[in-house]
PDB file of C-alpha atoms in Angstrom:
ATOM      1  CA  UNK X  99       0.017  38.106  19.162  1.00  0.00           C
ATOM      2  CA  UNK X 100       0.551  36.559  15.707  1.00  0.00           C
ATOM      3  CA  UNK X 101       3.184  34.132  14.928  1.00  0.00           C
ATOM      4  CA  UNK X 102       3.947  34.629  11.568  1.00  0.00           C
ATOM      5  CA  UNK X 103       5.225  30.951  10.666  1.00  0.00           C
ATOM      6  CA  UNK X 104       5.605  27.876  13.285  1.00  0.00           C
ATOM      7  CA  UNK X 105       9.211  26.265  12.647  1.00  0.00           C
ATOM      8  CA  UNK X 106      10.347  22.809  14.422  1.00  0.00           C
ATOM      9  CA  UNK X 107      14.125  21.951  13.317  1.00  0.00           C
ATOM     10  CA  UNK X 108      14.165  18.710  15.002  1.00  0.00           C
ATOM     11  CA  UNK X 109      11.885  16.978  17.336  1.00  0.00           C
ATOM     12  CA  UNK X 110      12.901  12.916  18.743  1.00  0.00           C
ATOM     13  CA  UNK X 111      10.913  10.681  20.634  1.00  0.00           C
ATOM     14  CA  UNK X 112      12.254   7.082  22.164  1.00  0.00           C
ATOM     15  CA  UNK X 113       9.511   4.880  23.764  1.00  0.00           C
ATOM     16  CA  UNK X 114      11.557   2.377  25.747  1.00  0.00           C
ATOM     17  CA  UNK X 115      14.053   2.190  22.271  1.00  0.00           C
ATOM     18  CA  UNK X 116      11.453   0.207  20.721  1.00  0.00           C
ATOM     19  CA  UNK X 117       9.979   3.281  18.588  1.00  0.00           C
ATOM     20  CA  UNK X 118      12.054   6.048  17.680  1.00  0.00           C
ATOM     21  CA  UNK X 119      11.065   8.553  15.636  1.00  0.00           C
ATOM     22  CA  UNK X 120      12.223  12.229  14.042  1.00  0.00           C
ATOM     23  CA  UNK X 121      10.705  15.354  12.760  1.00  0.00           C
ATOM     24  CA  UNK X 122      11.205  18.181  11.100  1.00  0.00           C
ATOM     25  CA  UNK X 123       9.129  20.996   9.706  1.00  0.00           C
ATOM     26  CA  UNK X 124       7.345  24.278   9.583  1.00  0.00           C
ATOM     27  CA  UNK X 125       3.593  25.792   9.759  1.00  0.00           C
ATOM     28  CA  UNK X 126       2.254  28.944   8.673  1.00  0.00           C
ATOM     29  CA  UNK X 127      -0.680  29.645  10.926  1.00  0.00           C
ATOM     30  CA  UNK X 128      -1.643  32.805   8.316  1.00  0.00           C
ATOM     31  CA  UNK X 129      -1.256  31.419   4.928  1.00  0.00           C
ATOM     32  CA  UNK X 130      -1.884  27.699   6.202  1.00  0.00           C
ATOM     33  CA  UNK X 131       0.517  25.772   4.382  1.00  0.00           C
ATOM     34  CA  UNK X 132       3.287  23.341   5.735  1.00  0.00           C
ATOM     35  CA  UNK X 133       6.171  21.761   5.031  1.00  0.00           C
ATOM     36  CA  UNK X 134       7.341  17.978   6.840  1.00  0.00           C
ATOM     37  CA  UNK X 135       9.319  15.409   7.417  1.00  0.00           C
ATOM     38  CA  UNK X 136       8.837  12.278   9.682  1.00  0.00           C
ATOM     39  CA  UNK X 137      11.436   9.326  10.162  1.00  0.00           C
ATOM     40  CA  UNK X 138      10.825   6.516  11.931  1.00  0.00           C
ATOM     41  CA  UNK X 139      14.324   4.380  11.603  1.00  0.00           C
ATOM     42  CA  UNK X 140      12.821   1.688  14.485  1.00  0.00           C
ATOM     43  CA  UNK X 141       9.509   0.463  14.900  1.00  0.00           C
ATOM     44  CA  UNK X 142       9.070  -2.860  16.350  1.00  0.00           C
ATOM     45  CA  UNK X 143       6.122  -4.537  15.711  1.00  0.00           C
ATOM     46  CA  UNK X 144       5.508  -5.654  18.743  1.00  0.00           C
ATOM     47  CA  UNK X 145       5.535  -3.629  20.632  1.00  0.00           C
ATOM     48  CA  UNK X 146       3.362  -1.021  18.879  1.00  0.00           C
ATOM     49  CA  UNK X 147       0.811  -4.075  19.159  1.00  0.00           C
ATOM     50  CA  UNK X 148       0.679  -3.534  22.732  1.00  0.00           C
ATOM     51  CA  UNK X 149       0.449   0.185  22.628  1.00  0.00           C
ATOM     52  CA  UNK X 150      -3.314   1.162  21.312  1.00  0.00           C
ATOM     53  CA  UNK X 151      -3.461   4.438  20.329  1.00  0.00           C
ATOM     54  CA  UNK X 152      -0.822   3.821  18.008  1.00  0.00           C
ATOM     55  CA  UNK X 153      -2.304   1.097  16.137  1.00  0.00           C
ATOM     56  CA  UNK X 154      -5.755   2.996  16.479  1.00  0.00           C
ATOM     57  CA  UNK X 155      -7.463  -0.256  17.558  1.00  0.00           C
ATOM     58  CA  UNK X 156      -5.634  -2.397  14.765  1.00  0.00           C
ATOM     59  CA  UNK X 157      -4.571  -5.858  16.180  1.00  0.00           C
ATOM     60  CA  UNK X 158      -1.410  -6.932  14.781  1.00  0.00           C
ATOM     61  CA  UNK X 159      -0.619  -9.160  17.892  1.00  0.00           C
ATOM     62  CA  UNK X 160       0.390 -12.415  15.606  1.00  0.00           C
ATOM     63  CA  UNK X 161       3.021 -10.066  14.297  1.00  0.00           C
ATOM     64  CA  UNK X 162       6.165  -9.295  14.909  1.00  0.00           C
ATOM     65  CA  UNK X 163       9.320  -7.686  12.949  1.00  0.00           C
ATOM     66  CA  UNK X 164      10.753  -3.720  12.464  1.00  0.00           C
ATOM     67  CA  UNK X 165       8.911  -0.907  10.653  1.00  0.00           C
ATOM     68  CA  UNK X 166      11.295   1.578   9.218  1.00  0.00           C
ATOM     69  CA  UNK X 167       9.676   4.883   7.635  1.00  0.00           C
ATOM     70  CA  UNK X 168      10.421   8.200   6.374  1.00  0.00           C
ATOM     71  CA  UNK X 169       7.376  10.491   4.655  1.00  0.00           C
ATOM     72  CA  UNK X 170       7.753  14.044   3.793  1.00  0.00           C
ATOM     73  CA  UNK X 171       4.096  16.226   3.022  1.00  0.00           C
ATOM     74  CA  UNK X 172       4.000  19.403   2.184  1.00  0.00           C
ATOM     75  CA  UNK X 173       1.116  21.803   1.197  1.00  0.00           C
ATOM     76  CA  UNK X 174       1.452  24.875  -0.587  1.00  0.00           C
ATOM     77  CA  UNK X 175      -1.846  26.199  -0.773  1.00  0.00           C
ATOM     78  CA  UNK X 176      -5.086  25.795   1.266  1.00  0.00           C
ATOM     79  CA  UNK X 177      -6.886  25.383  -1.494  1.00  0.00           C
ATOM     80  CA  UNK X 178      -4.474  22.476  -2.751  1.00  0.00           C
ATOM     81  CA  UNK X 179      -4.032  19.028  -2.101  1.00  0.00           C
ATOM     82  CA  UNK X 180      -2.008  17.476   0.164  1.00  0.00           C
ATOM     83  CA  UNK X 181       1.188  16.177  -1.481  1.00  0.00           C
ATOM     84  CA  UNK X 182       3.274  13.345  -0.245  1.00  0.00           C
ATOM     85  CA  UNK X 183       6.515  11.265  -1.183  1.00  0.00           C
ATOM     86  CA  UNK X 184       7.706   8.092   1.156  1.00  0.00           C
ATOM     87  CA  UNK X 185       8.638   5.107   1.626  1.00  0.00           C
ATOM     88  CA  UNK X 186       7.947   2.019   4.354  1.00  0.00           C
ATOM     89  CA  UNK X 187       9.945  -1.331   4.810  1.00  0.00           C
ATOM     90  CA  UNK X 188       9.514  -3.961   7.259  1.00  0.00           C
ATOM     91  CA  UNK X 189      12.077  -6.298   8.230  1.00  0.00           C
ATOM     92  CA  UNK X 190      12.562  -9.588   9.584  1.00  0.00           C
ATOM     93  CA  UNK X 191       8.184 -10.285   9.444  1.00  0.00           C
ATOM     94  CA  UNK X 192       7.169 -13.088  11.602  1.00  0.00           C
ATOM     95  CA  UNK X 193       3.526 -13.878  12.411  1.00  0.00           C
ATOM     96  CA  UNK X 194       1.784 -16.141  15.194  1.00  0.00           C
ATOM     97  CA  UNK X 195       6.359 -16.926  15.642  1.00  0.00           C
ATOM     98  CA  UNK X 196       7.111 -18.023  12.628  1.00  0.00           C
ATOM     99  CA  UNK X 197       8.834 -15.982   9.488  1.00  0.00           C
ATOM    100  CA  UNK X 198       6.326 -14.703   6.751  1.00  0.00           C
ATOM    101  CA  UNK X 199       8.993 -13.842   4.698  1.00  0.00           C
ATOM    102  CA  UNK X 200      13.012 -14.136   3.955  1.00  0.00           C
ATOM    103  CA  UNK X 201      12.766 -10.493   2.478  1.00  0.00           C
ATOM    104  CA  UNK X 202      11.462  -7.502   3.096  1.00  0.00           C
ATOM    105  CA  UNK X 203       8.691  -5.938   2.399  1.00  0.00           C
ATOM    106  CA  UNK X 204       8.897  -2.390   1.111  1.00  0.00           C
ATOM    107  CA  UNK X 205       5.843   0.362   0.159  1.00  0.00           C
ATOM    108  CA  UNK X 206       7.142   3.634  -1.536  1.00  0.00           C
ATOM    109  CA  UNK X 207       5.480   5.886  -3.307  1.00  0.00           C
ATOM    110  CA  UNK X 208       5.949   9.488  -4.930  1.00  0.00           C
ATOM    111  CA  UNK X 209       3.711  12.245  -5.387  1.00  0.00           C
ATOM    112  CA  UNK X 210       0.786  11.113  -3.904  1.00  0.00           C
ATOM    113  CA  UNK X 211      -2.371  13.828  -3.188  1.00  0.00           C
ATOM    114  CA  UNK X 212      -4.910  13.582  -1.074  1.00  0.00           C
ATOM    115  CA  UNK X 213      -7.426  16.049  -1.060  1.00  0.00           C
ATOM    116  CA  UNK X 214     -10.157  16.254   1.688  1.00  0.00           C
ATOM    117  CA  UNK X 215     -12.719  18.970   0.076  1.00  0.00           C
ATOM    118  CA  UNK X 216     -12.437  16.801  -2.846  1.00  0.00           C
ATOM    119  CA  UNK X 217     -12.289  13.609  -1.123  1.00  0.00           C
ATOM    120  CA  UNK X 218      -9.461  12.714  -4.284  1.00  0.00           C
ATOM    121  CA  UNK X 219      -6.766  10.644  -3.948  1.00  0.00           C
ATOM    122  CA  UNK X 220      -3.584  10.529  -6.277  1.00  0.00           C
ATOM    123  CA  UNK X 221      -0.450   8.436  -6.762  1.00  0.00           C
ATOM    124  CA  UNK X 222       1.768   9.469  -9.665  1.00  0.00           C
ATOM    125  CA  UNK X 223       3.600   6.090  -9.043  1.00  0.00           C
ATOM    126  CA  UNK X 224       3.352   3.692  -5.978  1.00  0.00           C
ATOM    127  CA  UNK X 225       5.107   0.362  -5.583  1.00  0.00           C
ATOM    128  CA  UNK X 226       4.043  -2.058  -3.239  1.00  0.00           C
ATOM    129  CA  UNK X 227       7.609  -5.575  -3.105  1.00  0.00           C
ATOM    130  CA  UNK X 228       7.511  -8.484  -1.091  1.00  0.00           C
ATOM    131  CA  UNK X 229       9.246 -12.235  -2.052  1.00  0.00           C
ATOM    132  CA  UNK X 230       6.338 -13.253  -2.885  1.00  0.00           C
ATOM    133  CA  UNK X 231       4.333 -10.431  -5.071  1.00  0.00           C
ATOM    134  CA  UNK X 232       5.263  -7.448  -6.416  1.00  0.00           C
ATOM    135  CA  UNK X 233       2.351  -4.183  -7.630  1.00  0.00           C
ATOM    136  CA  UNK X 234       3.614  -1.104  -9.413  1.00  0.00           C
ATOM    137  CA  UNK X 235       0.816   1.860  -9.969  1.00  0.00           C
ATOM    138  CA  UNK X 236       1.172   5.035 -12.178  1.00  0.00           C
ATOM    139  CA  UNK X 237      -0.882   7.383 -12.903  1.00  0.00           C
ATOM    140  CA  UNK X 238      -3.335   6.427 -10.192  1.00  0.00           C
ATOM    141  CA  UNK X 239      -6.540   8.256  -9.167  1.00  0.00           C
ATOM    142  CA  UNK X 240      -9.746   7.525  -6.701  1.00  0.00           C
ATOM    143  CA  UNK X 241     -12.455   9.399  -6.262  1.00  0.00           C
ATOM    144  CA  UNK X 242     -14.678   9.018  -3.461  1.00  0.00           C
ATOM    145  CA  UNK X 243     -17.337  11.566  -3.746  1.00  0.00           C
ATOM    146  CA  UNK X 244     -21.110   9.592  -4.810  1.00  0.00           C
ATOM    147  CA  UNK X 245     -19.653   7.011  -6.220  1.00  0.00           C
ATOM    148  CA  UNK X 246     -16.194   4.983  -6.696  1.00  0.00           C
ATOM    149  CA  UNK X 247     -14.244   6.365  -9.343  1.00  0.00           C
ATOM    150  CA  UNK X 248     -10.940   4.302 -10.516  1.00  0.00           C
ATOM    151  CA  UNK X 249      -7.898   5.627 -13.419  1.00  0.00           C
ATOM    152  CA  UNK X 250      -4.877   4.069 -13.285  1.00  0.00           C
ATOM    153  CA  UNK X 251      -2.226   1.550 -14.914  1.00  0.00           C
ATOM    154  CA  UNK X 252      -0.889  -0.981 -13.075  1.00  0.00           C
ATOM    155  CA  UNK X 253       1.804  -4.460 -13.142  1.00  0.00           C
ATOM    156  CA  UNK X 254       1.915  -6.977 -11.124  1.00  0.00           C
ATOM    157  CA  UNK X 255       3.638 -10.207 -10.566  1.00  0.00           C
ATOM    158  CA  UNK X 256       4.158 -12.794  -8.374  1.00  0.00           C
ATOM    159  CA  UNK X 257       4.701 -16.233  -6.975  1.00  0.00           C
ATOM    160  CA  UNK X 258       1.617 -18.559  -6.423  1.00  0.00           C
ATOM    161  CA  UNK X 259       2.673 -20.648  -4.813  1.00  0.00           C
ATOM    162  CA  UNK X 260       4.389 -18.668  -1.977  1.00  0.00           C
ATOM    163  CA  UNK X 261       1.340 -15.949  -2.012  1.00  0.00           C
ATOM    164  CA  UNK X 262      -0.511 -19.299  -1.072  1.00  0.00           C
ATOM    165  CA  UNK X 263       1.405 -20.629   1.557  1.00  0.00           C
ATOM    166  CA  UNK X 264       1.669 -16.831   2.782  1.00  0.00           C
ATOM    167  CA  UNK X 265      -1.970 -16.676   2.512  1.00  0.00           C
ATOM    168  CA  UNK X 266      -2.711 -19.780   4.561  1.00  0.00           C
ATOM    169  CA  UNK X 267      -0.284 -18.647   7.496  1.00  0.00           C
ATOM    170  CA  UNK X 268      -2.324 -14.862   7.461  1.00  0.00           C
ATOM    171  CA  UNK X 269      -5.518 -17.271   7.808  1.00  0.00           C
ATOM    172  CA  UNK X 270      -4.126 -20.061   9.683  1.00  0.00           C
ATOM    173  CA  UNK X 271      -5.392 -23.318   7.443  1.00  0.00           C
ATOM    174  CA  UNK X 272      -3.363 -25.512   8.164  1.00  0.00           C
ATOM    175  CA  UNK X 273      -3.587 -26.790   4.515  1.00  0.00           C
ATOM    176  CA  UNK X 274      -3.282 -24.656   1.408  1.00  0.00           C
ATOM    177  CA  UNK X 275      -4.031 -24.711  -2.270  1.00  0.00           C
ATOM    178  CA  UNK X 276      -1.883 -26.794  -4.003  1.00  0.00           C
ATOM    179  CA  UNK X 277      -0.943 -24.337  -7.028  1.00  0.00           C
ATOM    180  CA  UNK X 278       2.537 -23.158  -8.420  1.00  0.00           C
ATOM    181  CA  UNK X 279       3.829 -20.899 -10.969  1.00  0.00           C
ATOM    182  CA  UNK X 280       4.544 -17.102 -12.081  1.00  0.00           C
ATOM    183  CA  UNK X 281       2.265 -14.433 -12.916  1.00  0.00           C
ATOM    184  CA  UNK X 282       2.485 -11.498 -14.651  1.00  0.00           C
ATOM    185  CA  UNK X 283       0.018  -9.033 -15.846  1.00  0.00           C
ATOM    186  CA  UNK X 284      -0.230  -5.857 -16.999  1.00  0.00           C
ATOM    187  CA  UNK X 285      -3.915  -3.847 -16.480  1.00  0.00           C
ATOM    188  CA  UNK X 286      -5.401  -0.156 -16.947  1.00  0.00           C
ATOM    189  CA  UNK X 287      -9.028   0.854 -15.564  1.00  0.00           C
ATOM    190  CA  UNK X 288     -11.300   4.190 -15.976  1.00  0.00           C
ATOM    191  CA  UNK X 289     -14.134   5.231 -15.306  1.00  0.00           C
ATOM    192  CA  UNK X 290     -17.391   6.991 -16.257  1.00  0.00           C
ATOM    193  CA  UNK X 291     -20.990   7.581 -15.187  1.00  0.00           C
ATOM    194  CA  UNK X 292     -20.456   5.298 -12.417  1.00  0.00           C
ATOM    195  CA  UNK X 293     -19.113   2.223 -14.217  1.00  0.00           C
ATOM    196  CA  UNK X 294     -15.189   0.914 -13.205  1.00  0.00           C
ATOM    197  CA  UNK X 295     -13.866  -0.864 -16.248  1.00  0.00           C
ATOM    198  CA  UNK X 296     -10.524  -2.841 -15.688  1.00  0.00           C
ATOM    199  CA  UNK X 297      -8.863  -4.855 -18.886  1.00  0.00           C
ATOM    200  CA  UNK X 298      -6.214  -6.230 -18.964  1.00  0.00           C
ATOM    201  CA  UNK X 299      -4.175  -8.991 -19.744  1.00  0.00           C
ATOM    202  CA  UNK X 300      -1.094 -11.635 -18.478  1.00  0.00           C
ATOM    203  CA  UNK X 301      -0.027 -15.551 -17.957  1.00  0.00           C
ATOM    204  CA  UNK X 302       0.932 -17.675 -15.686  1.00  0.00           C
ATOM    205  CA  UNK X 303       4.410 -19.618 -16.667  1.00  0.00           C
ATOM    206  CA  UNK X 304       5.194 -22.753 -15.216  1.00  0.00           C
ATOM    207  CA  UNK X 305       1.705 -23.546 -13.695  1.00  0.00           C
ATOM    208  CA  UNK X 306       1.185 -26.426 -11.759  1.00  0.00           C
ATOM    209  CA  UNK X 307      -2.525 -27.300 -10.110  1.00  0.00           C
ATOM    210  CA  UNK X 308      -2.458 -30.196  -7.757  1.00  0.00           C
ATOM    211  CA  UNK X 309      -0.259 -32.190  -5.796  1.00  0.00           C
ATOM    212  CA  UNK X 310       3.034 -33.279  -6.960  1.00  0.00           C
ATOM    213  CA  UNK X 311       1.782 -37.121  -8.067  1.00  0.00           C
ATOM    214  CA  UNK X 312      -1.400 -36.074 -10.042  1.00  0.00           C
ATOM    215  CA  UNK X 313      -0.901 -32.858 -11.146  1.00  0.00           C
ATOM    216  CA  UNK X 314      -0.898 -30.798 -13.987  1.00  0.00           C
ATOM    217  CA  UNK X 315       2.520 -30.511 -14.356  1.00  0.00           C
ATOM    218  CA  UNK X 316       4.088 -26.689 -15.980  1.00  0.00           C
ATOM    219  CA  UNK X 317       1.592 -25.436 -17.784  1.00  0.00           C
ATOM    220  CA  UNK X 318       1.456 -21.857 -19.657  1.00  0.00           C
ATOM    221  CA  UNK X 319      -1.928 -20.374 -18.871  1.00  0.00           C
ATOM    222  CA  UNK X 320      -2.780 -16.693 -20.961  1.00  0.00           C
ATOM    223  CA  UNK X 321      -5.105 -14.191 -19.481  1.00  0.00           C
ATOM    224  CA  UNK X 322      -6.673 -11.647 -20.995  1.00  0.00           C
ATOM    225  CA  UNK X 323      -9.859  -9.929 -19.732  1.00  0.00           C
ATOM    226  CA  UNK X 324     -12.261  -6.946 -19.448  1.00  0.00           C
ATOM    227  CA  UNK X 325     -14.462  -6.452 -16.378  1.00  0.00           C
ATOM    228  CA  UNK X 326     -17.094  -4.006 -15.518  1.00  0.00           C
ATOM    229  CA  UNK X 327     -18.553  -3.130 -12.224  1.00  0.00           C
ATOM    230  CA  UNK X 328     -21.568  -1.170 -13.090  1.00  0.00           C
ATOM    231  CA  UNK X 329     -22.146   0.965  -9.962  1.00  0.00           C
ATOM    232  CA  UNK X 330     -25.738   2.689 -10.415  1.00  0.00           C
ATOM    233  CA  UNK X 331     -26.545  -1.399 -11.612  1.00  0.00           C
ATOM    234  CA  UNK X 332     -25.444  -3.130  -9.016  1.00  0.00           C
ATOM    235  CA  UNK X 333     -23.208  -5.603 -11.581  1.00  0.00           C
ATOM    236  CA  UNK X 334     -20.052  -6.896 -12.229  1.00  0.00           C
ATOM    237  CA  UNK X 335     -19.784  -8.464 -16.327  1.00  0.00           C
ATOM    238  CA  UNK X 336     -16.573 -10.187 -17.105  1.00  0.00           C
TER     239      UNK X 336
END
């Protein structure tokens, strides 16, 4: 007996009230097409850290906070890419029992495409937002075939003092680099014959290096760069 399609109207999981997930979707075994939606209204990181099967062996035991996730994924043809849109939010992120950030960390993406046959990822828009930095990507693609090939446009803003503090907390450093300022950067990348070219420009406003007593105070630094990663020759040129 052949089933024309499998439909899941609703499936729910609740593990100790620490991980709650809901899923809906359908699968057509003849056409090999499907649609699925996953919602995780609650996922406690401290609980997930103790479930090695859920983290695929990744050690996140130093972290605590609440994960919220919403993902939609489709495949309209077996020869076409998987298409996904979604958002992940981490609230009250804590590292080693100390707050890492006072605001939510949010990752969102729209029309992300992945083709396992072509080893290619494409994202129409993607954005990572946090208290210390924000990164936006448009028309991004990454080809994992013989040599890495990157394409896309990027916008980055960052609070250097908060980035330094967060990096020091993650790396367990007692003292972090004394640097402050507001970074803004725009760039793009493209690839030709194994050569990845990354061009961009930006600036750091209110830049301060060193302790207050002997620092370089509130200067502005402008940045322009052309970077070339030559994979065949294994060289980097700036």
